[in-house]
Structures are given as structure tokens and as C-alpha cells.
Backbone as a chain_set.jsonl record, in Angstrom:
{"seq": "MEWLKTMAIGMEIVCNFNIKSYCFISIFLLCLNVLGQSKNNSKNSFHSRFQINTYGIFLFVVDPDPYDYGEDYEVIDLKSYISGFNFELNYWVDDELTLGLGSGIETLDQPKIKYVPIYAGLRWYPSIKEREGWAYRVALGTHLGEVSKTGTLFRFGMDYSFPVLKSVKMELGFLVSFQGLRKRFVDNETYYYDLRAGGLTLGLIF", "coords": {"N": [[-5.663, -26.548, 13.128], [-7.988, -25.763, 10.597], [-8.481, -23.167, 9.595], [-6.243, -21.757, 10.393], [-4.25, -23.03, 8.909], [-5.084, -22.319, 6.348], [-4.779, -19.518, 6.51], [-2.004, -19.388, 6.858], [-1.098, -20.391, 4.406], [-2.091, -18.393, 2.724], [-0.606, -16.178, 3.626], [1.938, -17.01, 2.906], [1.731, -16.952, 0.136], [1.337, -14.214, -0.292], [3.784, -13.214, 0.693], [5.515, -14.188, -1.179], [5.048, -12.623, -3.278], [5.706, -10.8, -6.276], [7.047, -8.618, -8.849], [6.197, -9.693, -11.294], [3.866, -11.017, -10.569], [2.341, -8.819, -9.813], [2.041, -7.47, -12.281], [0.624, -9.433, -13.716], [-1.792, -9.646, -12.231], [-2.737, -7.038, -12.49], [-3.171, -6.891, -15.276], [-5.117, -8.859, -15.469], [-7.232, -7.712, -13.967], [-7.67, -5.525, -15.579], [-8.627, -6.711, -17.927], [-11.021, -7.828, -16.963], [-12.343, -5.476, -16.366], [-12.629, -4.272, -18.912], [-14.256, -6.18, -20.168], [-16.479, -5.874, -18.589], [-17.49, -3.483, -19.45], [-19.021, -3.993, -21.606], [-21.468, -4.562, -20.726], [-24.512, -3.203, -19.414], [-24.124, -0.811, -16.972], [-25.634, -0.299, -13.961], [-26.68, 1.944, -11.266], [-26.481, 0.367, -9.071], [-24.566, -1.478, -9.566], [-21.541, -3.452, -9.158], [-19.266, -2.148, -10.098], [-19.945, 0.539, -9.967], [-20.149, 1.05, -7.279], [-17.848, 0.186, -6.023], [-14.271, 0.544, -6.002], [-11.142, -0.36, -7.324], [-7.832, -0.092, -6.411], [-4.524, -0.31, -7.456], [-1.101, -0.169, -6.816], [2.396, 0.678, -6.986], [5.092, 1.372, -4.71], [7.803, 3.549, -3.821], [9.808, 4.562, -1.431], [11.895, 6.837, 0.282], [13.803, 6.51, 3.195], [13.953, 8.874, 5.734], [15.735, 10.979, 8.013], [16.448, 9.075, 10.213], [16.121, 7.918, 13.564], [18.556, 7.397, 15.906], [18.077, 6.685, 18.529], [15.941, 5.032, 18.523], [16.727, 2.455, 17.887], [19.17, 1.913, 19.016], [22.716, 2.356, 19.647], [24.339, 0.19, 19.141], [23.412, -1.094, 16.965], [23.296, 0.339, 14.521], [22.202, 0.359, 11.64], [20.433, 1.401, 9.89], [20.4, 3.976, 7.573], [20.584, 7.055, 5.681], [20.463, 6.014, 3.154], [18.714, 3.997, 3.047], [15.653, 2.462, 1.934], [12.131, 1.976, 1.128], [10.245, -0.343, -0.643], [7.621, -1.711, -2.745], [4.368, -3.272, -3.443], [0.914, -2.532, -3.446], [-2.582, -3.309, -2.892], [-5.912, -2.155, -3.022], [-9.308, -2.206, -1.956], [-11.905, -0.161, -2.408], [-14.782, 1.597, -1.228], [-17.412, 3.581, -2.411], [-18.67, 6.079, -0.501], [-19.923, 8.465, -0.819], [-20.3, 10.997, -3.388], [-17.7, 11.926, -3.598], [-16.008, 10.679, -1.798], [-14.202, 7.851, -0.612], [-14.032, 4.793, 1.282], [-11.867, 2.246, 2.404], [-10.101, -0.977, 2.362], [-6.751, -2.174, 2.525], [-3.809, -3.973, 1.384], [-0.675, -5.715, 0.856], [2.692, -6.231, -0.237], [5.758, -5.338, 1.1], [9.157, -4.115, 1.322], [11.767, -3.305, 3.488], [14.837, -1.862, 2.862], [17.25, -1.639, 4.388], [17.753, -2.424, 7.681], [17.241, -5.609, 6.042], [13.974, -6.255, 5.77], [11.041, -7.892, 5.185], [7.625, -7.319, 4.883], [4.044, -7.327, 5.501], [1.772, -4.938, 4.88], [-1.248, -3.991, 6.487], [-4.151, -2.209, 6.28], [-6.604, 0.409, 6.831], [-8.21, 2.782, 4.792], [-8.841, 6.156, 3.634], [-10.02, 8.047, 0.939], [-10.192, 11.09, -0.809], [-11.784, 12.659, -3.427], [-11.953, 15.516, -4.775], [-12.422, 16.497, -7.347], [-13.811, 14.564, -8.788], [-15.785, 14.408, -10.719], [-14.645, 15.238, -13.001], [-12.548, 13.947, -15.632], [-9.927, 13.742, -14.932], [-7.672, 14.633, -12.266], [-6.8, 15.874, -8.925], [-6.337, 13.913, -5.949], [-6.711, 13.044, -2.482], [-5.344, 11.271, 0.273], [-5.456, 9.141, 3.215], [-4.205, 6.765, 5.558], [-4.388, 4.137, 7.988], [-2.897, 1.591, 9.879], [-1.279, -1.605, 10.377], [1.467, -4.008, 10.62], [2.269, -7.209, 9.225], [3.925, -10.401, 8.682], [7.461, -10.749, 8.265], [8.094, -9.839, 10.94], [8.542, -9.272, 14.457], [6.749, -8.173, 16.21], [3.614, -6.443, 16.054], [3.312, -3.191, 14.62], [2.558, 0.324, 14.452], [1.183, 1.766, 11.502], [1.047, 4.632, 9.613], [-0.068, 6.717, 7.078], [-0.102, 9.338, 4.61], [-1.045, 11.226, 1.714], [-0.982, 12.613, -1.661], [-2.442, 12.392, -4.907], [-2.349, 12.362, -8.496], [-4.59, 11.689, -10.98], [-5.334, 10.296, -14.199], [-7.086, 9.47, -17.238], [-6.537, 6.364, -18.942], [-7.821, 4.417, -20.311], [-11.285, 3.82, -21.154], [-12.584, 3.429, -18.656], [-10.488, 3.158, -16.932], [-7.922, 4.426, -14.962], [-4.709, 6.008, -14.628], [-2.527, 6.578, -11.905], [-0.473, 8.863, -10.334], [1.506, 9.651, -7.597], [2.438, 11.263, -4.434], [3.729, 10.121, -1.391], [3.738, 10.033, 2.145], [5.106, 8.378, 4.914], [4.771, 7.035, 8.156], [5.96, 4.676, 10.277], [6.199, 1.862, 12.494], [8.406, -0.639, 12.777], [9.029, -3.823, 14.139], [11.554, -5.999, 14.896], [13.151, -9.105, 15.45], [16.394, -10.226, 15.692], [19.364, -12.321, 15.257], [20.488, -12.19, 17.813], [18.398, -12.419, 19.46], [17.094, -10.249, 20.449], [14.649, -7.741, 20.389], [14.415, -5.197, 18.039], [13.556, -1.806, 17.552], [12.244, -0.034, 14.955], [11.443, 2.971, 14.148], [10.207, 4.564, 11.615], [10.452, 7.258, 9.283], [9.383, 8.165, 6.183], [9.38, 9.101, 2.695], [8.117, 9.415, -0.642], [7.441, 8.271, -4.02], [4.453, 7.077, -5.697], [2.942, 4.846, -8.038], [0.305, 3.795, -9.996], [-2.725, 1.945, -10.943], [-6.209, 2.575, -11.428], [-9.232, 0.932, -11.143]], "CA": [[-6.937, -25.95, 12.758], [-8.005, -25.523, 9.164], [-8.4, -21.746, 9.246], [-4.864, -21.336, 10.573], [-3.512, -23.523, 7.748], [-5.462, -21.472, 5.214], [-4.137, -18.218, 6.69], [-0.566, -19.549, 6.632], [-0.906, -20.516, 2.96], [-2.309, -17.071, 2.167], [0.531, -15.331, 3.964], [3.076, -17.446, 2.09], [1.506, -16.454, -1.223], [1.578, -12.769, -0.282], [5.206, -12.956, 0.898], [6.218, -14.548, -2.41], [4.56, -11.707, -4.305], [6.768, -10.075, -6.965], [6.578, -7.699, -9.893], [5.473, -10.45, -12.31], [2.52, -11.223, -10.046], [1.652, -7.522, -9.884], [1.673, -7.228, -13.683], [-0.405, -10.398, -14.098], [-3.053, -9.284, -11.596], [-3.195, -5.787, -13.099], [-3.705, -7.225, -16.598], [-6.351, -9.603, -15.24], [-8.254, -6.745, -13.576], [-7.947, -4.696, -16.752], [-9.482, -7.503, -18.817], [-12.353, -7.884, -16.365], [-12.944, -4.153, -16.492], [-13.019, -4.078, -20.307], [-15.408, -7.032, -20.424], [-17.623, -5.326, -17.881], [-18.026, -2.33, -20.169], [-19.965, -4.45, -22.626], [-22.764, -4.7, -20.08], [-25.04, -1.945, -18.909], [-23.85, -0.618, -15.551], [-26.609, 0.49, -13.22], [-26.118, 2.549, -10.07], [-26.293, -0.667, -8.061], [-23.577, -2.445, -10.013], [-20.305, -3.498, -8.38], [-18.311, -1.16, -10.597], [-20.333, 1.888, -9.569], [-20.055, 1.192, -5.827], [-16.513, -0.168, -5.56], [-13.12, 0.942, -6.813], [-9.921, -1.12, -7.025], [-6.586, 0.649, -6.617], [-3.269, -1.07, -7.37], [-0.004, 0.772, -7.012], [3.708, 0.394, -6.441], [5.643, 2.474, -3.936], [9.246, 3.644, -3.601], [9.938, 5.607, -0.426], [13.205, 7.016, 0.893], [13.788, 6.709, 4.643], [14.6, 10.146, 6.061], [15.907, 11.35, 9.416], [16.311, 7.963, 11.161], [16.448, 8.292, 14.938], [19.376, 6.34, 16.514], [17.536, 6.276, 19.82], [14.912, 4.01, 18.325], [17.254, 1.107, 17.741], [20.391, 1.714, 19.783], [23.978, 2.614, 18.963], [25.0, -1.063, 18.801], [22.842, -1.682, 15.746], [22.987, 1.456, 13.636], [22.287, -0.111, 10.258], [19.574, 2.25, 9.053], [20.985, 5.275, 7.26], [19.792, 7.802, 4.712], [20.387, 5.29, 1.892], [17.69, 2.971, 3.148], [14.406, 2.784, 1.247], [11.022, 1.028, 1.196], [9.63, -0.584, -1.949], [6.614, -2.759, -2.706], [3.126, -3.12, -4.195], [-0.289, -2.613, -2.614], [-3.899, -3.397, -3.518], [-6.978, -1.634, -2.168], [-10.703, -2.26, -2.37], [-12.525, 1.033, -1.837], [-16.237, 1.722, -1.391], [-17.858, 4.97, -2.522], [-19.684, 6.424, 0.493], [-20.672, 9.532, -1.479], [-19.791, 11.309, -4.72], [-16.298, 12.32, -3.594], [-15.261, 10.031, -0.72], [-14.174, 6.387, -0.543], [-13.438, 4.106, 2.418], [-11.431, 0.953, 1.904], [-9.097, -1.807, 3.021], [-5.627, -2.428, 1.64], [-2.714, -4.835, 1.812], [0.317, -5.893, -0.196], [3.978, -6.73, 0.222], [6.754, -4.278, 1.058], [10.467, -4.496, 1.831], [12.706, -2.289, 3.949], [16.126, -2.236, 2.287], [18.314, -1.783, 5.376], [18.047, -3.839, 7.485], [16.307, -6.266, 5.124], [12.764, -6.739, 6.434], [9.878, -8.005, 4.308], [6.436, -7.3, 5.723], [2.745, -7.196, 4.849], [0.951, -3.882, 5.475], [-2.698, -4.155, 6.539], [-4.589, -0.88, 6.68], [-7.862, 0.995, 6.38], [-7.875, 4.056, 4.179], [-9.852, 7.1, 3.176], [-9.59, 8.839, -0.219], [-11.096, 12.188, -1.161], [-11.656, 13.08, -4.822], [-12.754, 16.742, -4.927], [-12.745, 16.77, -8.759], [-14.105, 13.255, -9.356], [-16.669, 14.531, -11.877], [-13.784, 15.421, -14.155], [-11.851, 12.707, -15.997], [-8.625, 13.723, -14.291], [-7.568, 15.624, -11.205], [-6.096, 15.529, -7.705], [-7.008, 13.185, -4.883], [-5.969, 13.062, -1.223], [-5.604, 10.016, 0.979], [-4.859, 8.879, 4.516], [-4.367, 5.353, 5.891], [-3.924, 3.732, 9.31], [-2.905, 0.138, 9.973], [-0.2, -2.283, 11.079], [2.309, -4.864, 9.778], [2.414, -8.643, 9.444], [5.057, -10.911, 7.904], [8.732, -11.02, 8.932], [8.261, -8.924, 12.072], [8.324, -9.973, 15.713], [5.587, -7.564, 16.837], [2.91, -5.499, 15.19], [3.624, -1.791, 14.86], [1.618, 1.24, 13.811], [1.44, 2.288, 10.16], [0.23, 5.8, 9.306], [0.365, 7.308, 5.817], [-0.971, 10.296, 3.93], [-0.443, 11.652, 0.461], [-1.839, 13.155, -2.697], [-2.25, 11.726, -6.186], [-2.967, 12.938, -9.691], [-5.052, 10.6, -11.842], [-5.754, 10.667, -15.555], [-7.593, 8.272, -17.913], [-5.754, 5.665, -19.962], [-8.871, 3.741, -21.063], [-12.6, 4.389, -20.886], [-12.868, 3.431, -17.218], [-9.255, 2.844, -16.209], [-7.076, 5.596, -14.788], [-3.377, 5.873, -14.051], [-2.414, 7.472, -10.763], [0.885, 9.185, -9.906], [1.335, 10.374, -6.355], [3.483, 11.428, -3.43], [3.259, 9.47, -0.168], [4.535, 10.171, 3.358], [4.824, 7.216, 5.752], [5.308, 6.89, 9.509], [5.675, 3.292, 10.634], [7.051, 1.239, 13.49], [8.701, -2.049, 12.517], [9.662, -4.51, 15.259], [12.235, -7.148, 14.309], [14.079, -9.828, 16.314], [17.489, -10.793, 14.909], [20.017, -13.514, 15.798], [20.794, -12.037, 19.233], [17.127, -12.639, 20.158], [16.621, -8.99, 21.003], [13.763, -7.036, 19.475], [14.808, -3.833, 17.728], [12.433, -0.954, 17.191], [12.577, 0.867, 13.856], [10.382, 3.948, 13.929], [10.678, 5.149, 10.373], [9.774, 8.323, 8.553], [9.793, 7.991, 4.785], [8.585, 9.794, 1.696], [8.49, 9.058, -2.002], [6.458, 8.268, -5.1], [3.623, 5.918, -5.981], [2.441, 4.777, -9.409], [-0.633, 2.67, -10.045], [-3.912, 1.952, -11.803], [-7.51, 2.601, -10.771], [-10.236, 0.199, -11.917]], "C": [[-6.903, -25.505, 11.307], [-7.845, -24.052, 8.811], [-6.994, -21.203, 9.441], [-4.004, -21.788, 9.403], [-3.8, -22.657, 6.526], [-4.808, -20.107, 5.298], [-2.653, -18.296, 6.406], [-0.257, -19.643, 5.146], [-1.074, -19.154, 2.298], [-1.147, -16.138, 2.425], [1.752, -15.699, 3.132], [2.954, -16.943, 0.669], [1.821, -14.969, -1.292], [3.057, -12.463, -0.163], [6.04, -13.32, -0.323], [5.816, -13.656, -3.574], [5.723, -10.966, -4.949], [6.177, -9.261, -8.1], [5.815, -8.431, -10.994], [4.036, -10.689, -11.863], [1.709, -9.94, -10.13], [1.173, -7.253, -11.304], [0.544, -8.153, -14.115], [-1.76, -10.001, -13.53], [-3.611, -8.007, -12.199], [-3.807, -6.03, -14.467], [-5.041, -7.955, -16.463], [-7.495, -8.658, -14.874], [-8.644, -5.857, -14.752], [-8.873, -5.427, -17.71], [-10.907, -7.591, -18.269], [-13.081, -6.554, -16.525], [-13.436, -3.897, -17.907], [-14.24, -4.914, -20.648], [-16.661, -6.47, -19.761], [-18.251, -4.154, -18.599], [-19.028, -2.728, -21.243], [-21.366, -4.63, -22.064], [-23.23, -3.338, -19.58], [-24.809, -1.869, -17.41], [-24.939, 0.248, -14.931], [-25.94, 1.075, -11.986], [-25.864, 1.533, -8.98], [-25.251, -1.695, -8.463], [-22.338, -2.368, -9.14], [-19.381, -2.374, -8.789], [-18.659, 0.254, -10.139], [-20.165, 2.114, -8.071], [-18.648, 0.953, -5.296], [-15.444, 0.3, -6.54], [-11.911, 0.139, -6.365], [-8.713, -0.269, -7.379], [-5.401, -0.301, -6.472], [-2.13, -0.09, -7.628], [1.29, 0.255, -6.39], [4.227, 1.615, -5.699], [7.167, 2.395, -3.915], [9.484, 4.849, -2.703], [11.353, 5.645, 0.127], [13.04, 7.256, 2.397], [14.57, 7.974, 4.965], [14.678, 10.305, 7.575], [15.699, 10.183, 10.375], [16.798, 8.376, 12.536], [17.255, 7.181, 15.594], [18.822, 5.84, 17.84], [16.542, 5.132, 19.682], [15.487, 2.603, 18.263], [18.627, 0.922, 18.369], [21.657, 1.877, 18.975], [24.687, 1.331, 18.525], [24.465, -1.671, 17.51], [22.413, -0.578, 14.797], [23.185, 1.039, 12.182], [21.37, 0.679, 9.331], [20.301, 3.567, 8.812], [20.138, 5.927, 6.178], [19.693, 7.102, 3.361], [19.309, 4.22, 1.909], [16.412, 3.42, 2.449], [13.397, 1.676, 1.445], [10.426, 0.886, -0.196], [8.594, -1.691, -1.82], [5.409, -2.429, -3.557], [1.945, -3.327, -3.26], [-1.538, -2.7, -3.474], [-4.935, -2.897, -2.526], [-8.339, -1.898, -2.795], [-11.421, -1.127, -1.642], [-14.004, 1.098, -2.179], [-16.614, 3.199, -1.408], [-18.962, 5.226, -1.504], [-20.491, 7.64, 0.063], [-19.982, 9.852, -2.795], [-18.296, 11.613, -4.75], [-15.422, 11.505, -2.65], [-15.353, 8.519, -0.805], [-13.545, 5.939, 0.768], [-13.029, 2.716, 1.952], [-10.433, 0.247, 2.793], [-7.994, -2.112, 2.027], [-4.602, -3.356, 2.257], [-1.736, -4.961, 0.655], [1.563, -6.556, 0.348], [5.003, -5.619, 0.044], [8.052, -4.774, 1.678], [11.238, -3.257, 2.265], [14.095, -2.73, 3.523], [17.195, -2.487, 3.341], [17.798, -1.452, 6.769], [16.959, -4.502, 6.645], [15.147, -6.868, 5.919], [11.626, -6.74, 5.419], [8.637, -8.121, 5.184], [5.186, -7.08, 4.876], [1.961, -6.08, 5.53], [-0.533, -4.239, 5.399], [-3.268, -2.836, 7.05], [-5.995, -0.56, 6.171], [-7.553, 2.392, 5.864], [-9.082, 4.876, 3.773], [-9.26, 7.906, 2.025], [-10.656, 9.879, -0.547], [-10.767, 12.669, -2.562], [-12.498, 14.33, -5.036], [-13.152, 17.049, -6.364], [-13.103, 15.483, -9.487], [-14.997, 13.346, -10.588], [-15.883, 14.789, -13.161], [-13.042, 14.108, -14.425], [-10.464, 12.628, -15.384], [-8.564, 14.812, -13.236], [-6.857, 15.067, -9.989], [-6.984, 14.76, -6.744], [-6.096, 13.189, -3.657], [-6.332, 11.816, -0.435], [-4.896, 9.965, 2.32], [-5.15, 7.425, 4.866], [-3.782, 5.077, 7.268], [-4.001, 2.222, 9.413], [-1.729, -0.397, 10.757], [0.57, -3.156, 10.094], [2.198, -6.325, 10.202], [3.643, -9.1, 8.661], [6.287, -11.152, 8.752], [9.02, -9.984, 10.016], [7.933, -9.684, 13.348], [7.121, -9.437, 16.474], [4.892, -6.679, 15.815], [3.289, -4.075, 15.583], [2.682, -0.916, 14.06], [2.111, 1.684, 12.437], [0.492, 3.457, 9.914], [0.793, 6.475, 8.06], [-0.638, 8.339, 5.322], [-0.26, 10.763, 2.664], [-1.454, 12.278, -0.473], [-1.456, 12.539, -4.038], [-2.91, 12.528, -7.299], [-3.321, 11.789, -10.621], [-5.518, 11.138, -13.182], [-6.144, 9.394, -16.29], [-6.593, 7.69, -18.908], [-6.66, 4.799, -20.833], [-10.208, 4.339, -20.626], [-12.894, 4.476, -19.397], [-11.667, 2.986, -16.391], [-8.394, 4.097, -16.159], [-5.69, 5.192, -14.298], [-3.235, 6.941, -12.98], [-0.954, 7.631, -10.363], [0.785, 10.047, -8.658], [2.588, 10.484, -5.512], [2.935, 10.929, -2.101], [4.254, 9.698, 0.96], [4.121, 9.066, 4.322], [5.523, 7.327, 7.102], [4.964, 5.474, 9.957], [6.692, 2.746, 11.624], [7.209, -0.242, 13.211], [9.43, -2.631, 13.723], [10.235, -5.826, 14.749], [13.186, -7.768, 15.313], [15.132, -10.519, 15.449], [18.153, -11.928, 15.675], [20.344, -13.394, 17.282], [19.549, -12.122, 20.104], [16.621, -11.384, 20.878], [15.782, -8.275, 19.957], [14.222, -5.593, 19.294], [13.603, -3.068, 17.198], [12.887, 0.039, 16.126], [11.373, 1.772, 13.603], [10.809, 4.835, 12.767], [9.802, 6.303, 9.907], [10.298, 8.273, 7.129], [8.868, 8.77, 3.861], [9.045, 9.423, 0.303], [7.3, 9.038, -2.94], [5.661, 6.974, -5.146], [3.143, 6.0, -7.432], [1.519, 3.574, -9.512], [-1.777, 2.879, -11.01], [-5.16, 1.944, -10.947], [-8.526, 1.925, -11.677], [-11.622, 0.494, -11.359]], "O": [[-5.913, -24.939, 10.843], [-7.159, -23.715, 7.846], [-6.587, -20.282, 8.733], [-3.134, -21.048, 8.944], [-2.896, -22.306, 5.769], [-4.332, -19.582, 4.292], [-2.088, -17.393, 5.789], [0.715, -19.058, 4.668], [-0.297, -18.792, 1.414], [-0.744, -15.385, 1.539], [2.508, -14.828, 2.702], [3.948, -16.55, 0.056], [2.485, -14.508, -2.221], [3.555, -11.559, -0.834], [7.152, -12.817, -0.486], [6.197, -13.903, -4.718], [6.641, -10.542, -4.247], [4.961, -9.22, -8.287], [4.887, -7.87, -11.574], [3.102, -10.581, -12.658], [0.528, -9.967, -10.477], [0.027, -6.854, -11.509], [-0.386, -7.725, -14.799], [-2.764, -10.012, -14.243], [-4.82, -7.893, -12.403], [-4.841, -5.449, -14.797], [-5.975, -7.712, -17.227], [-8.599, -8.784, -15.404], [-9.808, -5.484, -14.901], [-9.805, -4.83, -18.249], [-11.877, -7.447, -19.013], [-14.284, -6.517, -16.785], [-14.531, -3.367, -18.097], [-15.153, -4.444, -21.327], [-17.763, -6.576, -20.3], [-19.426, -3.856, -18.385], [-19.792, -1.895, -21.73], [-22.328, -4.824, -22.807], [-22.422, -2.437, -19.355], [-25.239, -2.746, -16.662], [-25.138, 1.393, -15.335], [-24.79, 0.757, -11.682], [-25.106, 1.806, -8.05], [-25.071, -2.691, -7.762], [-22.099, -1.365, -8.467], [-18.778, -1.718, -7.941], [-17.766, 1.078, -9.944], [-20.05, 3.259, -7.635], [-18.292, 1.462, -4.233], [-15.686, 0.431, -7.74], [-11.677, -0.027, -5.168], [-8.586, 0.214, -8.504], [-5.292, -1.014, -5.474], [-2.195, 0.719, -8.554], [1.281, -0.494, -5.413], [3.859, 2.748, -6.009], [7.745, 1.311, -3.983], [9.379, 5.997, -3.135], [11.942, 4.601, 0.408], [12.244, 8.095, 2.819], [15.71, 8.135, 4.529], [13.813, 9.835, 8.315], [14.859, 10.276, 11.27], [17.782, 9.105, 12.657], [16.708, 6.103, 15.828], [19.072, 4.699, 18.231], [16.333, 4.36, 20.619], [14.778, 1.643, 18.565], [19.198, -0.162, 18.252], [21.69, 1.584, 17.78], [25.542, 1.371, 17.64], [25.009, -2.659, 17.017], [21.276, -0.571, 14.324], [24.215, 1.335, 11.575], [21.524, 0.622, 8.111], [20.766, 4.201, 9.76], [19.088, 5.403, 5.806], [18.925, 7.535, 2.501], [19.029, 3.605, 0.88], [16.122, 4.614, 2.379], [13.742, 0.574, 1.872], [10.136, 1.885, -0.855], [8.667, -2.513, -0.907], [5.405, -1.446, -4.298], [1.976, -4.195, -2.387], [-1.566, -2.239, -4.615], [-4.849, -3.179, -1.331], [-8.499, -1.824, -4.013], [-11.531, -1.135, -0.416], [-14.426, 0.71, -3.269], [-16.199, 3.97, -0.544], [-20.055, 4.671, -1.613], [-21.617, 7.832, 0.523], [-19.165, 9.064, -3.272], [-17.682, 11.564, -5.816], [-14.199, 11.63, -2.698], [-16.426, 7.962, -1.038], [-12.653, 6.597, 1.304], [-13.756, 2.075, 1.193], [-9.983, 0.769, 3.813], [-8.251, -2.288, 0.836], [-4.528, -3.511, 3.476], [-1.949, -4.377, -0.408], [1.496, -7.351, 1.285], [5.108, -5.028, -1.03], [8.057, -5.727, 2.458], [11.352, -2.286, 1.517], [14.492, -3.863, 3.797], [17.969, -3.436, 3.219], [17.435, -0.304, 7.023], [15.849, -3.976, 6.56], [15.312, -7.853, 6.639], [11.291, -5.697, 4.857], [8.6, -8.924, 6.115], [5.259, -6.703, 3.707], [1.519, -6.259, 6.666], [-1.011, -4.728, 4.376], [-2.908, -2.389, 8.139], [-6.496, -1.168, 5.225], [-6.727, 3.103, 6.437], [-10.185, 4.361, 3.595], [-8.133, 8.392, 2.118], [-11.852, 9.589, -0.562], [-9.631, 13.039, -2.856], [-13.654, 14.22, -5.443], [-14.114, 17.782, -6.591], [-12.755, 15.308, -10.655], [-14.97, 12.446, -11.428], [-16.39, 14.585, -14.264], [-12.928, 13.261, -13.539], [-9.882, 11.545, -15.322], [-9.306, 15.792, -13.298], [-6.37, 13.937, -10.005], [-8.204, 14.925, -6.721], [-4.877, 13.32, -3.772], [-7.474, 11.358, -0.465], [-3.889, 10.636, 2.544], [-6.209, 6.902, 4.519], [-2.802, 5.704, 7.671], [-5.026, 1.623, 9.085], [-1.233, 0.251, 11.678], [0.363, -3.066, 8.883], [2.053, -6.634, 11.385], [4.327, -8.282, 8.046], [6.182, -11.703, 9.848], [10.065, -9.333, 10.004], [7.142, -10.628, 13.33], [6.533, -10.147, 17.29], [5.498, -6.226, 14.844], [3.553, -3.798, 16.753], [2.074, -1.374, 13.092], [3.299, 1.942, 12.24], [-0.726, 3.298, 9.996], [1.986, 6.772, 7.993], [-1.839, 8.241, 5.569], [0.965, 10.701, 2.562], [-2.623, 12.451, -0.13], [-0.294, 12.207, -4.273], [-3.878, 13.258, -7.087], [-2.453, 11.005, -11.005], [-6.018, 12.257, -13.294], [-5.592, 8.332, -16.002], [-5.899, 8.42, -19.616], [-6.307, 4.479, -21.968], [-10.242, 5.265, -19.815], [-13.401, 5.493, -18.926], [-11.824, 2.492, -15.274], [-8.164, 4.748, -17.178], [-5.524, 4.167, -13.637], [-3.745, 8.053, -13.116], [-0.274, 6.644, -10.085], [0.072, 11.05, -8.646], [3.632, 9.903, -5.81], [1.814, 11.266, -1.721], [5.464, 9.575, 0.766], [2.93, 8.836, 4.53], [6.704, 7.666, 7.183], [3.787, 5.115, 10.01], [7.869, 3.104, 11.603], [6.268, -1.016, 13.383], [10.342, -2.005, 14.265], [9.503, -6.67, 14.232], [13.95, -7.055, 15.965], [14.792, -11.311, 14.571], [17.581, -12.447, 16.634], [20.466, -14.417, 17.956], [19.612, -11.928, 21.318], [15.815, -11.47, 21.805], [16.155, -8.209, 18.785], [14.396, -4.859, 20.267], [12.753, -3.614, 16.495], [13.788, 0.846, 16.353], [10.415, 1.386, 12.932], [11.648, 5.724, 12.909], [8.588, 6.316, 10.11], [11.506, 8.333, 6.897], [7.721, 9.059, 4.204], [10.225, 9.148, 0.085], [6.286, 9.692, -2.699], [6.12, 5.923, -4.699], [2.962, 7.088, -7.978], [1.904, 2.46, -9.158], [-1.808, 3.837, -11.782], [-5.167, 1.37, -9.858], [-8.669, 2.296, -12.842], [-12.615, -0.024, -11.868]]}, "num_chains": 1, "name": "protein.A"}
């Protein structure tokens, strides 16, 4: 079926995503944003109704529970971490609140699992009328990619944004993640990794 082939190609592209791709896409979005400033933006323009967030994450896995994956496969320890890049398309539902969809590519360091987060998110900007300030976010979703089953993804955090160009902001934040990864290894048994992690995010807002 054609749509399955198209989805498979898309997944392969996402799984091959790397830092060079992130930089290229960010520069591309930045150029589009700068060009868009030469036109008059009305309240009905795309830029006024939608917001694009791109950011990288680096989270440390904390307090792993041995019960979740069994004593015979204790490979997760406090040195494990999660890294990756995400993209979000957010819609302004009012002056301070956005709803959006996000995805990207992330990797669990130990055991090595690469996956694609898919989630819906909410962001609250209580000081959006100012050029810089705090924002709060929450997201709920699941995982695709190199996993044997889908598992729940729940995240919340806070960010501080400040302008770097006329309509481009940089965002530095702290993120807490609860997620269940399901992975089948060579012994054909599915292991359950219910992770709790926390760390930093750094990105751009267009």
C-alpha cells in the first residue's frame, strides 16, 4: 500500500535525523521568518496564529526501578541519559496559551534505544506581552521507532525565552520526563523501561 511505503520512508528520514539536519532546518526556518518580516502581517496571517518551536534535550535518568526490567538485565544505571531534538507546531488559542503537536528523534544511552516521540502539548506564556519571560509546558504522547510496543510519554517543564532577532527567540528550559519504553532484544523477551528523567532544553522559537 502506498501510504504505508510513504510512512516507512518518513520514519527512516526521522530516524536518520542528526545535529546537522537540526542546524539546517533551524537556519531554513530562520530565513523564512526573516523574509516574512518584509511583508505586512495581519492578525489572520500564519505567523500570528502559529508558532514553531525547535529544541534539543539532554536529560539524566534518575532513580531507575529494577523491578521494571528484572534483575537479569540491569543495564540502566544513574549514568544513563536521554538526548535528542524535537520540533513542535503550536497554535495560539488565546493571548497566553498554545496547543500543539510535536515529534523528533531521541536516544536512550543505556541500553541503546533510538525512538520517535509523538505528543500533544500545551504551553502557557503568562508574560507573552513582554519580549522575554517564563513559560510553562506539559505534554502527553507515546513512542515510535526502535521499540517493540508503544508506551506512555508524559513531560512537564518551564522555560525562559528572550529575543535574539526581531521575531525569533531563544529558549532555555528545564524538563522532567516520565516515559515507558518497551524493547525486545535478542532473547525475544520484551523489557519494560519505566524511566524518570530530568535535564535541560535549548531551542529557538519562530
